[in-house]
Short mmCIF file of C-alpha atoms in Angstrom, two decimals:
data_model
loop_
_atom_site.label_atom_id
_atom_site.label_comp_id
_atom_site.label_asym_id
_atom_site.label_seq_id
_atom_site.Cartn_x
_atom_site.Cartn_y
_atom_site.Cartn_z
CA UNK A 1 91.57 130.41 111.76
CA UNK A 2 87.73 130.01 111.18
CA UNK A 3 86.35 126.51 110.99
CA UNK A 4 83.19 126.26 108.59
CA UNK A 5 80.08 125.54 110.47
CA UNK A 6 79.84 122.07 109.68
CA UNK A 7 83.38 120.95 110.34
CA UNK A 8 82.86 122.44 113.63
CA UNK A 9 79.66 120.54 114.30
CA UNK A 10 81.66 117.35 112.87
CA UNK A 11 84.43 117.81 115.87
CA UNK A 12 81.55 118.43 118.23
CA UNK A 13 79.81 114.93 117.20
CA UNK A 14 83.24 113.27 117.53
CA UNK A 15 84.30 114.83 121.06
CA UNK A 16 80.47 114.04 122.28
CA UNK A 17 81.13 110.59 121.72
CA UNK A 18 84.69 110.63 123.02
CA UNK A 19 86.06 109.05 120.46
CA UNK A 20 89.66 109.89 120.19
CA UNK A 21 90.50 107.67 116.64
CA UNK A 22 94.52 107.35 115.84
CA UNK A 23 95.95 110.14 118.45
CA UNK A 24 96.77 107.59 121.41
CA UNK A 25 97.08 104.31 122.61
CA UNK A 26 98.92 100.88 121.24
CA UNK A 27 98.79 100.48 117.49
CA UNK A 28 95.49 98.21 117.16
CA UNK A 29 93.91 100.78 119.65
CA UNK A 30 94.54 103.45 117.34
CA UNK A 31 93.33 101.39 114.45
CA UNK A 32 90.26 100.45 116.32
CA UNK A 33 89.98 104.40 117.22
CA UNK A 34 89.83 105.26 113.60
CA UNK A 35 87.32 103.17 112.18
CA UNK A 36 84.69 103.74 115.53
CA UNK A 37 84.87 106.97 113.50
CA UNK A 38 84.09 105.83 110.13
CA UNK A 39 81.13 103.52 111.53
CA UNK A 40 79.45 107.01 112.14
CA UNK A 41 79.72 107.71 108.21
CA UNK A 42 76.94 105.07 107.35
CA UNK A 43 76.30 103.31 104.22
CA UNK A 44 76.89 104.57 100.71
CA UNK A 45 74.86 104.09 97.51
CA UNK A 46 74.14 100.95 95.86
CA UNK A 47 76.35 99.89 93.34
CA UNK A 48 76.00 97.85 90.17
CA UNK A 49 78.20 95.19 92.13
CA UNK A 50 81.31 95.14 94.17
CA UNK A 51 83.95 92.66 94.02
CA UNK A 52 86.50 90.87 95.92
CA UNK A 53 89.83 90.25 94.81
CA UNK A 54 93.43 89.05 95.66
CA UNK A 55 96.20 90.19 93.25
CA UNK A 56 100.11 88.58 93.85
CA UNK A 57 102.60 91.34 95.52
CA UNK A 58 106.36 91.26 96.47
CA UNK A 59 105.85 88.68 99.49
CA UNK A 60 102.38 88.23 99.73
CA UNK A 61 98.93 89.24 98.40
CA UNK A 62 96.75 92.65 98.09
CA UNK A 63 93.27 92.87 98.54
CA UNK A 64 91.16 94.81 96.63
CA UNK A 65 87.23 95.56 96.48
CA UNK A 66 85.87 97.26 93.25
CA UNK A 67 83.38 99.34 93.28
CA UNK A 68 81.01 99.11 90.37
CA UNK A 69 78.84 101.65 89.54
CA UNK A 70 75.02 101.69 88.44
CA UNK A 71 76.15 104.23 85.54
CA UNK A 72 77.88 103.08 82.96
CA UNK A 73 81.47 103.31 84.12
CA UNK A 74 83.80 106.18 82.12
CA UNK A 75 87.38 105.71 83.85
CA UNK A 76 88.98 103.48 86.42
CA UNK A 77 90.27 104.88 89.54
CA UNK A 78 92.97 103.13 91.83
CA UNK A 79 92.18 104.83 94.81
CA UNK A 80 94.77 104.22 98.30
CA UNK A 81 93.34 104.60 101.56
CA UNK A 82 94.75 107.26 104.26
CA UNK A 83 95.47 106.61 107.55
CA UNK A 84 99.24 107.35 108.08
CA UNK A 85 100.42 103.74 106.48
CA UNK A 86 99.20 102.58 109.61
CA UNK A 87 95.47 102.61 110.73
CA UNK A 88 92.49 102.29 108.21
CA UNK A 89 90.51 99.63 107.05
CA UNK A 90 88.82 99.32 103.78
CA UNK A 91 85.65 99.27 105.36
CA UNK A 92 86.21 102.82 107.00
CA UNK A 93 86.24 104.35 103.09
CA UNK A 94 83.55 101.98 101.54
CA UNK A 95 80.69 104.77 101.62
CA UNK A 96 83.64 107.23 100.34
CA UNK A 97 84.47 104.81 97.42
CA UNK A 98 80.77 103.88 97.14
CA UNK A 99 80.12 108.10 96.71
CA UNK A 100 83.36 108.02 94.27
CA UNK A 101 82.12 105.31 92.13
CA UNK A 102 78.54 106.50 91.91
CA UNK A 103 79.50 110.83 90.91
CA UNK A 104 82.45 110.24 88.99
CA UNK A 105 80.68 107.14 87.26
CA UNK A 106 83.89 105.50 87.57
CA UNK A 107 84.88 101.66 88.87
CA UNK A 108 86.90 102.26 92.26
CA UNK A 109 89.24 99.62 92.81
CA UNK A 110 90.29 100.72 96.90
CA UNK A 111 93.48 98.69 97.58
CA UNK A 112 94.32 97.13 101.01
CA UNK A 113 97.36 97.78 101.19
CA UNK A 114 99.74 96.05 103.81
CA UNK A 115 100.37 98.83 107.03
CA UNK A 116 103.11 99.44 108.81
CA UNK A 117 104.75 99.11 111.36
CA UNK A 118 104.54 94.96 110.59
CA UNK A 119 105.10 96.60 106.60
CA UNK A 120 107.32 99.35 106.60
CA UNK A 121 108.29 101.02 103.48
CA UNK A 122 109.06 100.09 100.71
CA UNK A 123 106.20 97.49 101.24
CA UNK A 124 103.33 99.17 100.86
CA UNK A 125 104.67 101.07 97.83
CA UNK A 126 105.29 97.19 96.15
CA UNK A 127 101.85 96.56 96.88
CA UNK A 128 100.42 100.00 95.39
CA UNK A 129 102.62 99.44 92.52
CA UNK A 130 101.56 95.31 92.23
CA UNK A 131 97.95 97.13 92.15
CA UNK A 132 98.74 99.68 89.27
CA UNK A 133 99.87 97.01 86.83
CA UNK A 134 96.97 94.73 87.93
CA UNK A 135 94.26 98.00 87.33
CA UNK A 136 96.25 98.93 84.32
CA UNK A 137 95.53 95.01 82.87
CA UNK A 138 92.50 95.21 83.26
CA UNK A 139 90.55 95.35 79.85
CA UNK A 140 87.76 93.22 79.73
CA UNK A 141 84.10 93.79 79.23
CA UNK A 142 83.16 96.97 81.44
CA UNK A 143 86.93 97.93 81.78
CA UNK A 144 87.16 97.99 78.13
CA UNK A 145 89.24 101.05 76.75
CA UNK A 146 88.69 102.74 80.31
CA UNK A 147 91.13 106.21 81.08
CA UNK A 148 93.27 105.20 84.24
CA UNK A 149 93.05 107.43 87.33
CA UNK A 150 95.49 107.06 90.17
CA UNK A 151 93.90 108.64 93.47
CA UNK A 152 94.38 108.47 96.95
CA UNK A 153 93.95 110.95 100.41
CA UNK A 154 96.79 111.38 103.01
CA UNK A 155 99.08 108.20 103.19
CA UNK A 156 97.24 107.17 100.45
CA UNK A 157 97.94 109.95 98.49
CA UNK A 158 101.71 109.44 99.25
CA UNK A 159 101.74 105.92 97.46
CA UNK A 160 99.42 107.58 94.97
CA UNK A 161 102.38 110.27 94.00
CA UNK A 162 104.94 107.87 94.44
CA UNK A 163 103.63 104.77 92.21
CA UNK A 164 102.82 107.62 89.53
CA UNK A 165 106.87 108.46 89.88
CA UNK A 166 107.89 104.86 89.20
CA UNK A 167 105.44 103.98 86.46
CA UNK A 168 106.50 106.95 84.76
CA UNK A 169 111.09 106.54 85.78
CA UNK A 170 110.23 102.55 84.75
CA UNK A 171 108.21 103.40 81.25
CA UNK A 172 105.12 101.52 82.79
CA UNK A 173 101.73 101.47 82.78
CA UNK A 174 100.09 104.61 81.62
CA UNK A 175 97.89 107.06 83.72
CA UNK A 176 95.86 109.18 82.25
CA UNK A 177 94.83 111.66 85.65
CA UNK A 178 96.07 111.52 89.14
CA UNK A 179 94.26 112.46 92.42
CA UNK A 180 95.81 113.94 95.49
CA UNK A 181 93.57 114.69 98.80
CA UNK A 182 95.57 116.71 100.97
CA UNK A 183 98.79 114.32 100.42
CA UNK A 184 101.85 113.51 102.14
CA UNK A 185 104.36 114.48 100.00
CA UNK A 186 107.69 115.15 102.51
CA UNK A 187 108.55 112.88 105.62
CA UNK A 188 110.42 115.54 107.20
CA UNK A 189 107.71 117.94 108.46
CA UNK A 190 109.35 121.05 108.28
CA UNK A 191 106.85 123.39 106.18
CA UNK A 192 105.06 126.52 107.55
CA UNK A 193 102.07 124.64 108.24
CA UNK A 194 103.52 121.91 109.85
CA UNK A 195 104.62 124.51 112.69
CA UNK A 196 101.55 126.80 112.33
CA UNK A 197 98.93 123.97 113.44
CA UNK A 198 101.89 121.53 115.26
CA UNK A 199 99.40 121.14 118.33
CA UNK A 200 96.49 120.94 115.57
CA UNK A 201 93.15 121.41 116.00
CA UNK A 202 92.77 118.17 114.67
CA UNK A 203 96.14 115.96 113.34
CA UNK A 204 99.22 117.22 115.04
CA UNK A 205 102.64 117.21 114.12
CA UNK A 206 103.66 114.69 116.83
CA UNK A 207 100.64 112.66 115.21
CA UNK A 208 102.62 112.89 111.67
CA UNK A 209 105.54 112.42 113.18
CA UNK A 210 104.58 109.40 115.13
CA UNK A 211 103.32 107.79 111.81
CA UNK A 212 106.53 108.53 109.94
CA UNK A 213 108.72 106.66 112.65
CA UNK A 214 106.16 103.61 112.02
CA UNK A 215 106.61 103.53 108.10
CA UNK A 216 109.75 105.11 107.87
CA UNK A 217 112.03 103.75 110.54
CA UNK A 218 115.05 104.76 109.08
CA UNK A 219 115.77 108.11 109.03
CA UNK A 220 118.01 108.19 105.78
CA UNK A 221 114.66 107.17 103.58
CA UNK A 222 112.73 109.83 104.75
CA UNK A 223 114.40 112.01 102.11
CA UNK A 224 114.61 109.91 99.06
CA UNK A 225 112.00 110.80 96.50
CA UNK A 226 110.19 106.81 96.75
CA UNK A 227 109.04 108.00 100.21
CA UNK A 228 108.74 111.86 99.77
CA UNK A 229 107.70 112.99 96.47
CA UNK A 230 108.30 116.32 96.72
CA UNK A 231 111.84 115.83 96.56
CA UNK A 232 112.27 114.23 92.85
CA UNK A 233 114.12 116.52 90.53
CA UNK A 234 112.17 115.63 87.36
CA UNK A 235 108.53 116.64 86.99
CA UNK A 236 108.13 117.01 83.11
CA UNK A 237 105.42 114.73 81.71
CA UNK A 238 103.34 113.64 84.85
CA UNK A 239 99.76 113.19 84.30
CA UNK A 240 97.11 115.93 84.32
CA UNK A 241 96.48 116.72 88.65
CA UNK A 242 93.30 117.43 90.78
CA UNK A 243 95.00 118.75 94.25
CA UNK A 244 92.42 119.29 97.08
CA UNK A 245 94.26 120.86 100.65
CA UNK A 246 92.33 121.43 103.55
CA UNK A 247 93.84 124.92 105.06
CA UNK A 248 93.93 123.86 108.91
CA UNK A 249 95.82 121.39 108.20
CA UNK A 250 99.89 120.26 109.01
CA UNK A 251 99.94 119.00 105.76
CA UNK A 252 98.35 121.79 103.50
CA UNK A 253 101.48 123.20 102.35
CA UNK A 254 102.55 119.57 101.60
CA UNK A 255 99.72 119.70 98.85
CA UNK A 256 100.19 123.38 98.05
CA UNK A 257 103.89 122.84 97.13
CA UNK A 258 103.23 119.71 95.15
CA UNK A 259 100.66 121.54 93.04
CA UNK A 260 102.83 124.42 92.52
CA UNK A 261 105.75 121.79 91.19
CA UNK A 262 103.62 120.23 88.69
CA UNK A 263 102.48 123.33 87.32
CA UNK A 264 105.79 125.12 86.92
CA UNK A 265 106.63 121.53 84.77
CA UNK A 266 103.54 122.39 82.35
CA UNK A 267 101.08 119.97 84.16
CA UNK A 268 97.81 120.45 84.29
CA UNK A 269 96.46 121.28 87.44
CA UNK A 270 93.15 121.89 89.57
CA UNK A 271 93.99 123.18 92.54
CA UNK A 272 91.86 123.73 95.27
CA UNK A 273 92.02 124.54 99.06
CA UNK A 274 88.74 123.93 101.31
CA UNK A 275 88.64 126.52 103.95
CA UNK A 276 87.33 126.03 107.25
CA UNK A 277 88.01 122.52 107.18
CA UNK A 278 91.07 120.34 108.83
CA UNK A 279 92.60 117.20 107.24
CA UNK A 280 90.81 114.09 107.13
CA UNK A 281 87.23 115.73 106.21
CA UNK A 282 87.30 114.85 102.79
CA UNK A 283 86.16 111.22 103.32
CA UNK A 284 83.35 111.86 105.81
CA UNK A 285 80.68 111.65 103.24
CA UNK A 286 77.44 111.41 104.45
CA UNK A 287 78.43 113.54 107.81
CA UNK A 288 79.46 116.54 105.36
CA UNK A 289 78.77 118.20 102.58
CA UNK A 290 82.06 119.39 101.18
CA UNK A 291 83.05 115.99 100.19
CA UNK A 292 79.96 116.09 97.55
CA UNK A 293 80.93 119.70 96.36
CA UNK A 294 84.66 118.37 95.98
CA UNK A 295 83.57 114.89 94.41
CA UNK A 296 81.38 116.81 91.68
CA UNK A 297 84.23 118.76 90.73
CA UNK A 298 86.64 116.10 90.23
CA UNK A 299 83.87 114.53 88.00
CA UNK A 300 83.61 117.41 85.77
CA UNK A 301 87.70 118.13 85.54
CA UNK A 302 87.77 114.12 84.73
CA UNK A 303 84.65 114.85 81.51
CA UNK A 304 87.61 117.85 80.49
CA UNK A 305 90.68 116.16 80.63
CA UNK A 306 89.28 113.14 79.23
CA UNK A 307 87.54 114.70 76.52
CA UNK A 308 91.12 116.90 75.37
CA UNK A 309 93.05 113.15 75.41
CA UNK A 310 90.18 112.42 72.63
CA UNK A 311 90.68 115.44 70.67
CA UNK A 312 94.36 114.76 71.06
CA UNK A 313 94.10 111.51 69.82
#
């Protein structure tokens, strides 16, 4: 296991700060934890404009801040947060969605979506979905005849897989790309890399496990498909994938697998593990420089896969 130079200097600059972010502590302690780290990231670049919104979901309201770009926008991205369905605030990803916006020229809608353990599942997934069909409505002015991109890191990438699963069992909205950082896509955490970094460096097993019990207090969900992708039986006609795995990471093989599904199925996919690098680094922009590398690349796989819908149509 070799870290790459910068990730280590990343965990240096964390630990020389003691910051410890979600590992210990009562729930708003871990929340506060997690974003002391993201106040390190800085700001991001200037957009066009950002908005503020409220959207109806099952019981309540979602939140959501688009992120305009300066360019003139080519695709919309619904983008979910990480954090374990538990810790993260939208203002811990703003430069990351700022940075998204601004390479992919795309308009980032980030959701707020409600966290456990006051929301367990299937709440958050209601509110991811609530989000999809707003996004998906969305046709006006700049938005106007816009390619849909579900995206999201972690947790987020979780609801991303699993509202991508329902729109397409349900015959709704359409989504023309998905987006998986280093995803959770099985709640039972029983893969080769869960028990090959279970003490970490980095998350830990008993972190992932601990998050699990928050969002998923009963056991018997943790195996149905709504909460662990990885287990549905039908993968034909998903949308094109980008699939980005860190490889000291519990959850790389969760994103490994889940690539290797979709393409047996025909999908599309671009694949790509970051070595040296543990989960979590993909949204320190600013602090490193992978993110960038990564970023660019989804930009130019969006340009292909947009530009073969064309020729399709």
């Amino acid at each position: 296991m070799e870290f790459a130079p910068e990730m280590l200097e990343y965990a240096n600059l964390i630990s020389s700060k003691g910051l410890t972010g979600f590992t210990q502590g009562s729930i708003q302690e871990r929340r506060d934890g997690y974003s002391a780290i993201g106040e390190l990231l800085g700001e991001g670049p200037l957009m066009r404009e950002v908005q503020d919104i409220f959207i109806p979901s099952k019981d309540g309201n979602v939140f959501i801040k688009n992120y305009i770009p300066k360019s003139e926008p080519k695709s919309k991205i619904l983008y979910f947060h990480g954090g374990g369905w538990v810790v993260g605030r939208l203002k811990d990803f703003d430069p990351f969605a700022r940075k998204l916006a601004e390479i992919t020229s795309s308009i980032v809608s980030l959701v707020d979506y409600r966290l456990a353990p006051e929301f367990p599942f299937p709440l958050p997934l209601e509110d991811a979905y609530s989000s999809l069909e707003w996004i998906s409505s969305q046709n006006q002015n700049l938005w106007k005849g816009l390619p849909l991109v579900v995206a999201g890191d972690s947790a987020g990438g979780n609801l991303a897989a699993s509202t991508i699963l329902r729109a397409k069992e349900t015959s709704g909205p359409k989504i023309d790309l998905q987006i998986l950082i280093y995803p959770v896509t099985e709640a039972i955490c029983d893969t080769d890399s869960y028990k090959e970094f279970e003490l970490g460096p980095g998350l830990t097993k008993k972190d992932m496990e601990w998050f699990i019990d928050q969002y998923l207090p009963d056991p018997i969900t943790r195996s149905n498909a709504k909460a662990s992708p990885l287990y549905q039986t039908d993968w034909k006609d998903l949308p094109p994938a980008i699939v980005f795995i860190a490889d000291i990471d519990p959850l790389r093989d969760d994103g490994k697998l889940y690539a290797e599904k979709l393409k047996e199925a025909g999908v599309s996919v671009l694949f790509k593990e970051f070595k040296g690098y543990t989960h979590g680094f993909f949204t320190k922009v600013n602090l490193l420089k992978a993110p960038e590398v990564g970023l660019k690349m989804i930009s130019e796989e969006m340009d292909r896969v947009f530009k073969r819908k064309e020729v399709l149509h």
